[in-house]
Short mmCIF file of C-alpha atoms in Angstrom, two decimals:
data_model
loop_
_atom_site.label_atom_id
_atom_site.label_comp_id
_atom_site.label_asym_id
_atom_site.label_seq_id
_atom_site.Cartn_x
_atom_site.Cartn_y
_atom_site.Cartn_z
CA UNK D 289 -4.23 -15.06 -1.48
CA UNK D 290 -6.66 -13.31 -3.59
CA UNK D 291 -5.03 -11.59 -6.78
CA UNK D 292 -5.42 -7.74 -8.27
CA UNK D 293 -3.92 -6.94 -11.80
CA UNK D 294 -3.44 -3.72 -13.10
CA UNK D 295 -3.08 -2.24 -16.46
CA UNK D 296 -0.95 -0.82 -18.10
CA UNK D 297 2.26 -1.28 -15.84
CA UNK D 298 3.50 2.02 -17.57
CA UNK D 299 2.32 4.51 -19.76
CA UNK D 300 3.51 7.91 -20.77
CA UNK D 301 1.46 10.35 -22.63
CA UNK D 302 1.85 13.80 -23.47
CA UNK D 303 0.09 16.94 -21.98
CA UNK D 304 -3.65 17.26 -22.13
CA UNK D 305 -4.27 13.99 -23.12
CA UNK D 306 -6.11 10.93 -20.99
CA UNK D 307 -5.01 7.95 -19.57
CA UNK D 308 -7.33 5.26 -18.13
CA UNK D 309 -6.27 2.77 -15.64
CA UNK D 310 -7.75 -0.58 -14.97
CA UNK D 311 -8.07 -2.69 -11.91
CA UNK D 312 -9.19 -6.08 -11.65
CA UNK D 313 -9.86 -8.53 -8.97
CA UNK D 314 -9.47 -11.87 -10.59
CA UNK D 315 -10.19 -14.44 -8.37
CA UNK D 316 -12.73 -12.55 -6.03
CA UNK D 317 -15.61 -9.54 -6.37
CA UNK D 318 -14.69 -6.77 -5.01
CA UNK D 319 -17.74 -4.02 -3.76
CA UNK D 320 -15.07 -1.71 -3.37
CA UNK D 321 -11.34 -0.81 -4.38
CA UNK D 322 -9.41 1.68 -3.15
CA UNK D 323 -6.79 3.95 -5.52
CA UNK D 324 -3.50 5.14 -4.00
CA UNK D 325 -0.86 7.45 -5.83
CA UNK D 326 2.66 7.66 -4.52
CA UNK D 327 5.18 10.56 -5.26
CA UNK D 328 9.21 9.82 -5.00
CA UNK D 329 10.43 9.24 -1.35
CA UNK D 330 6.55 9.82 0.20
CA UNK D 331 4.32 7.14 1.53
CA UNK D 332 0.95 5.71 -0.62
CA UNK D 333 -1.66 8.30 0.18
CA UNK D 334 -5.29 6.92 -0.74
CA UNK D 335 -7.11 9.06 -3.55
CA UNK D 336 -10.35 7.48 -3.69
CA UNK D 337 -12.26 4.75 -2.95
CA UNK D 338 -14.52 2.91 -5.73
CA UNK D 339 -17.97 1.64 -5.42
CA UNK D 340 -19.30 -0.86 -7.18
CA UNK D 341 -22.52 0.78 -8.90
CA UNK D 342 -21.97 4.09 -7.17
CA UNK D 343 -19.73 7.31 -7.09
CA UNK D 344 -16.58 6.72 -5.95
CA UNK D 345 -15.60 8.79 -2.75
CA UNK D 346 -12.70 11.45 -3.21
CA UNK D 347 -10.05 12.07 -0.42
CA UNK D 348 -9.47 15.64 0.76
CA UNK D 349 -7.47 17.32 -2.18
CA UNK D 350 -8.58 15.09 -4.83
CA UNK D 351 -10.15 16.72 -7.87
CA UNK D 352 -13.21 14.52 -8.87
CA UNK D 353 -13.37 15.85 -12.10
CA UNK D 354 -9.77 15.26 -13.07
CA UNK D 355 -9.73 11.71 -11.68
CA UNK D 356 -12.98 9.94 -13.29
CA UNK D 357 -13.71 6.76 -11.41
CA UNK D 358 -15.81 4.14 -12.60
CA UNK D 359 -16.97 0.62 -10.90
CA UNK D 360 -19.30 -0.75 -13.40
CA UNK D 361 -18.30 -4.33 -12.45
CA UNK D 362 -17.86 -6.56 -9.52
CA UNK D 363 -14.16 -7.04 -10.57
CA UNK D 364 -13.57 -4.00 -11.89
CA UNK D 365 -12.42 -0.09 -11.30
CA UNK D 366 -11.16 2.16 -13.52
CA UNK D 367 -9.18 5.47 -12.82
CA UNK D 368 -8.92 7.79 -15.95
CA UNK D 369 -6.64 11.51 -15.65
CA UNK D 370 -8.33 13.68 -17.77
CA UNK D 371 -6.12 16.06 -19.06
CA UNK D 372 -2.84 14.88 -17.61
CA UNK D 373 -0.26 17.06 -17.19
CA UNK D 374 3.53 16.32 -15.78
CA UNK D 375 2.47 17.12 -12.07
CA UNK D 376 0.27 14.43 -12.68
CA UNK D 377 3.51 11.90 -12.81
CA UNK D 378 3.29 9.62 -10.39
CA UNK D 379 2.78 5.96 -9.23
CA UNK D 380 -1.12 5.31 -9.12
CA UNK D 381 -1.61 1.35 -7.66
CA UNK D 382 -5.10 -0.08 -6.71
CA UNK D 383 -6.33 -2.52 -3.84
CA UNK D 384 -9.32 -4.00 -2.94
CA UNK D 385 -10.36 -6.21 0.40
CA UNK D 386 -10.80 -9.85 1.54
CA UNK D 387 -11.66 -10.37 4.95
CA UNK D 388 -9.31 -8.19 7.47
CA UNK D 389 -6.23 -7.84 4.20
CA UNK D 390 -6.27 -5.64 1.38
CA UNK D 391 -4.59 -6.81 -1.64
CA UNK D 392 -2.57 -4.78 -3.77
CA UNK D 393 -2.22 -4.97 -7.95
CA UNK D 394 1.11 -4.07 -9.06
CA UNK D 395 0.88 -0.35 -9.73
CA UNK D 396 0.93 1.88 -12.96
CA UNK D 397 3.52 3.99 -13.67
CA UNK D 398 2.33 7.36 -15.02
CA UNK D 399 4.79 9.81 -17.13
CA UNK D 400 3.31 13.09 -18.42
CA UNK D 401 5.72 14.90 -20.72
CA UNK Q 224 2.74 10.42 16.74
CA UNK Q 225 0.12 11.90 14.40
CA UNK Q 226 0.92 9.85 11.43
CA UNK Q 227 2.36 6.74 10.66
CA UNK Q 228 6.08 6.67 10.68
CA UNK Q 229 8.87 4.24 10.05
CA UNK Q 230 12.52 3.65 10.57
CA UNK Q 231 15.26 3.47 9.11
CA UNK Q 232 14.38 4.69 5.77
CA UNK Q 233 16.96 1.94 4.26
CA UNK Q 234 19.36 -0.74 6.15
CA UNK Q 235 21.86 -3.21 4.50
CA UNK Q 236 21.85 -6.42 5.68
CA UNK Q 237 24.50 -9.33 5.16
CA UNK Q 238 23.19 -12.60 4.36
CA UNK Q 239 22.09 -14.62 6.96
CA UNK Q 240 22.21 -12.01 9.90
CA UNK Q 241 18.90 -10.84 11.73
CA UNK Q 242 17.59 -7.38 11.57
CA UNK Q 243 14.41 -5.77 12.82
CA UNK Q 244 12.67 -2.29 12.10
CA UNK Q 245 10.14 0.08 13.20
CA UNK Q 246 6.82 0.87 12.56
CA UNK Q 247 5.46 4.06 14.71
CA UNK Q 248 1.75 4.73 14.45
CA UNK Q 249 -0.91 6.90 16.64
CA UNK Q 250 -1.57 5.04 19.56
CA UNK Q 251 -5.15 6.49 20.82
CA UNK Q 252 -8.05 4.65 18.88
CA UNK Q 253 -5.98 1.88 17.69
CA UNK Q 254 -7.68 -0.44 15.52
CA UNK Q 255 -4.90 -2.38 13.48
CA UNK Q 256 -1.82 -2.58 12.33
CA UNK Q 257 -0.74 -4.08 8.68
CA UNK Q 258 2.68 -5.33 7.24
CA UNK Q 259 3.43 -5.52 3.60
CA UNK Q 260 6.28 -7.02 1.97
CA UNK Q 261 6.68 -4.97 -1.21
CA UNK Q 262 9.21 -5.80 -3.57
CA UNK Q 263 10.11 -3.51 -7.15
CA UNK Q 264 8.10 -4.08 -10.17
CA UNK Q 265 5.34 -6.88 -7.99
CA UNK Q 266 2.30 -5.81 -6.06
CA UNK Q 267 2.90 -5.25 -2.31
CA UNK Q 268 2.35 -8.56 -0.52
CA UNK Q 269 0.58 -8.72 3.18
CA UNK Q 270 2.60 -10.27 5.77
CA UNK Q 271 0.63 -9.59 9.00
CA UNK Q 272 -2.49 -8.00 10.12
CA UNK Q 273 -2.30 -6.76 13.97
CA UNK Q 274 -4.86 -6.07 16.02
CA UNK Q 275 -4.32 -7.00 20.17
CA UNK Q 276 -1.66 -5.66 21.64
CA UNK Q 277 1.33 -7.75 22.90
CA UNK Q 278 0.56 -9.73 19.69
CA UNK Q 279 3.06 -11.89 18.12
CA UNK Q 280 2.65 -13.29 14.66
CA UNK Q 281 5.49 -15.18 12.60
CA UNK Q 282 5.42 -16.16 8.87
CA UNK Q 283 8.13 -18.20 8.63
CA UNK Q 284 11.88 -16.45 9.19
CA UNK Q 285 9.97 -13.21 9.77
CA UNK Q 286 8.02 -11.73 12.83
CA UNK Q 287 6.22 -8.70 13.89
CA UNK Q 288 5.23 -7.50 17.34
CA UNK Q 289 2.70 -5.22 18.50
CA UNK Q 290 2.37 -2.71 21.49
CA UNK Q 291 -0.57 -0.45 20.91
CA UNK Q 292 -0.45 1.68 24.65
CA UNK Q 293 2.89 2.96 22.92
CA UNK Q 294 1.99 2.89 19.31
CA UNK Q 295 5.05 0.75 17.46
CA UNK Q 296 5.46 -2.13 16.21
CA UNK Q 297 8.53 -4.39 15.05
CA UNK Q 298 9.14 -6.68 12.33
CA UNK Q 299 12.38 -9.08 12.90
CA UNK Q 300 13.86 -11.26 10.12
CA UNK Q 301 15.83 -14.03 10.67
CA UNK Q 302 19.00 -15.15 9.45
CA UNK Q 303 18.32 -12.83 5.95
CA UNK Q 304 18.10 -14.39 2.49
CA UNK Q 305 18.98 -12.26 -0.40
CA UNK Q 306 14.98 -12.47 -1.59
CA UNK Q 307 14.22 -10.56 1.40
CA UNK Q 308 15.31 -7.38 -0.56
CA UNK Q 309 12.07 -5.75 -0.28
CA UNK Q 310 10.41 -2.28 1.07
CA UNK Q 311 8.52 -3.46 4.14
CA UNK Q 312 5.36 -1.05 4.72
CA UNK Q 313 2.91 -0.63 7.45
CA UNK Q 314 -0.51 0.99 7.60
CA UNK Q 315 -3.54 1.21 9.95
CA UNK Q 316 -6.90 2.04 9.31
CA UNK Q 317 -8.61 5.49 9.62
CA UNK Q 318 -11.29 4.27 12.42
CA UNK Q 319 -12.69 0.63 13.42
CA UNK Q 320 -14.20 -1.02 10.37
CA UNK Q 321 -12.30 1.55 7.77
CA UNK Q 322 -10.95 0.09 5.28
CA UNK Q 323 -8.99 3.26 4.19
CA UNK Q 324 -5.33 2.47 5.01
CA UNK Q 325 -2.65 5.27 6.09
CA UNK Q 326 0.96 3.88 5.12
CA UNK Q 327 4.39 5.04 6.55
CA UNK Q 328 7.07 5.71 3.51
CA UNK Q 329 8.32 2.14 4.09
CA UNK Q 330 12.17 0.63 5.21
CA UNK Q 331 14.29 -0.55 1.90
CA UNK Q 332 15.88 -3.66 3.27
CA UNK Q 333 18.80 -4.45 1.31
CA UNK Q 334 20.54 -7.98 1.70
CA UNK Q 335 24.25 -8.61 0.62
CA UNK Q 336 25.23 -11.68 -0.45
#
């Protein structure tokens, strides 16, 4: 199956600072990824999805501004959180499709402190 | 069903006994159903992509099934291995074509050796 990668697995960072994320699709191109956050016990919930050579698309909820998305490449998305702060903690993991599947990198692991 | 909901939350499974779970989702404009295999620290892997109901679809020792007039699905595993120890998810798709995924919070399958 096709194959995302993510980096970094886990960062932590202290208040008011940023954090980019990357997401690549290594053995494909990928139009468009999608970025999913995750809080303890509750279910992915998708954030945004990433066009390649567009604006990304925000979910309901989602500040734009505080989640910069950029798709610059065929094979890659980044997700930077301006500002972080600790409610910003969470799991934040990328996919993008192939056919009827989307594929899944392994997920970053985001401590604010 | 408004959202997409799954049961139990965990199980604990001996080796080499069969278990199944369940995967509730909306069942008025069904499109598709997905199954991920997603175990700690990897990306989430897909096991099965649904789409007519009464479908059957087996990778190996595992299984899903698929009634969409009711809106579930189950996923059987046969005769458990201890690298089954996984959270199995399952997601459909906002509307036909969507790519945006909804997930349930998952079942943590644990085997016992």
């Amino acid at each position: 199956g096709a194959v995302v990668s993510q980096h970094p697995s886990r960062v932590i960072c202290k208040s008011g600072t940023s954090v980019k994320i990357e997401c690549r699709s290594l053995d494909f191109q990928a139009t468009t990824m999608f970025w999913y956050r995750q809080f303890p016990k509750q279910s992915l919930m998708l954030m945004a999805t990433s066009n390649e050579g567009s604006k990304a698309t925000y979910e309901q909820g989602v500040e734009k501004d505080k989640f910069l998305i950029n798709h610059a490449s065929l094979t890659l998305s980044t997700l930077t959180v301006t500002s972080a702060h600790p409610e910003d903690s969470s799991f934040y993991i990328c996919s993008a499709r192939v056919l009827e599947t989307q594929y899944f990198g392994p997920g970053t692991r985001l401590l604010v402190l | 069903i408004l959202n997409v909901e799954q049961s139990p939350q965990s199980l604990h499974v001996q080796e080499g006994d069969s278990t199944n779970f369940t995967c509730s989702f909306p069942s008025s404009n069904f499109y598709a159903l997905h199954w991920y295999r997603w175990e700690t620290a990897k990306s989430p892997e897909a096991l099965f992509v649904m789409t007519l109901n009464g479908d059957e679809k087996k990778k190996g020792r595992i299984s899903a099934t698929l009634n969409t007039k009711e809106g579930y699905s189950y996923l059987y595993i046969k005769g458990s291995q201890p690298e089954d120890s996984a959270t199995y998810l399952c997601a459909h798709p906002l509307g036909f074509g969507n790519e945006k995924l909804t997930f349930g919070t998952g079942t943590r399958l644990t085997i016992i050796p």
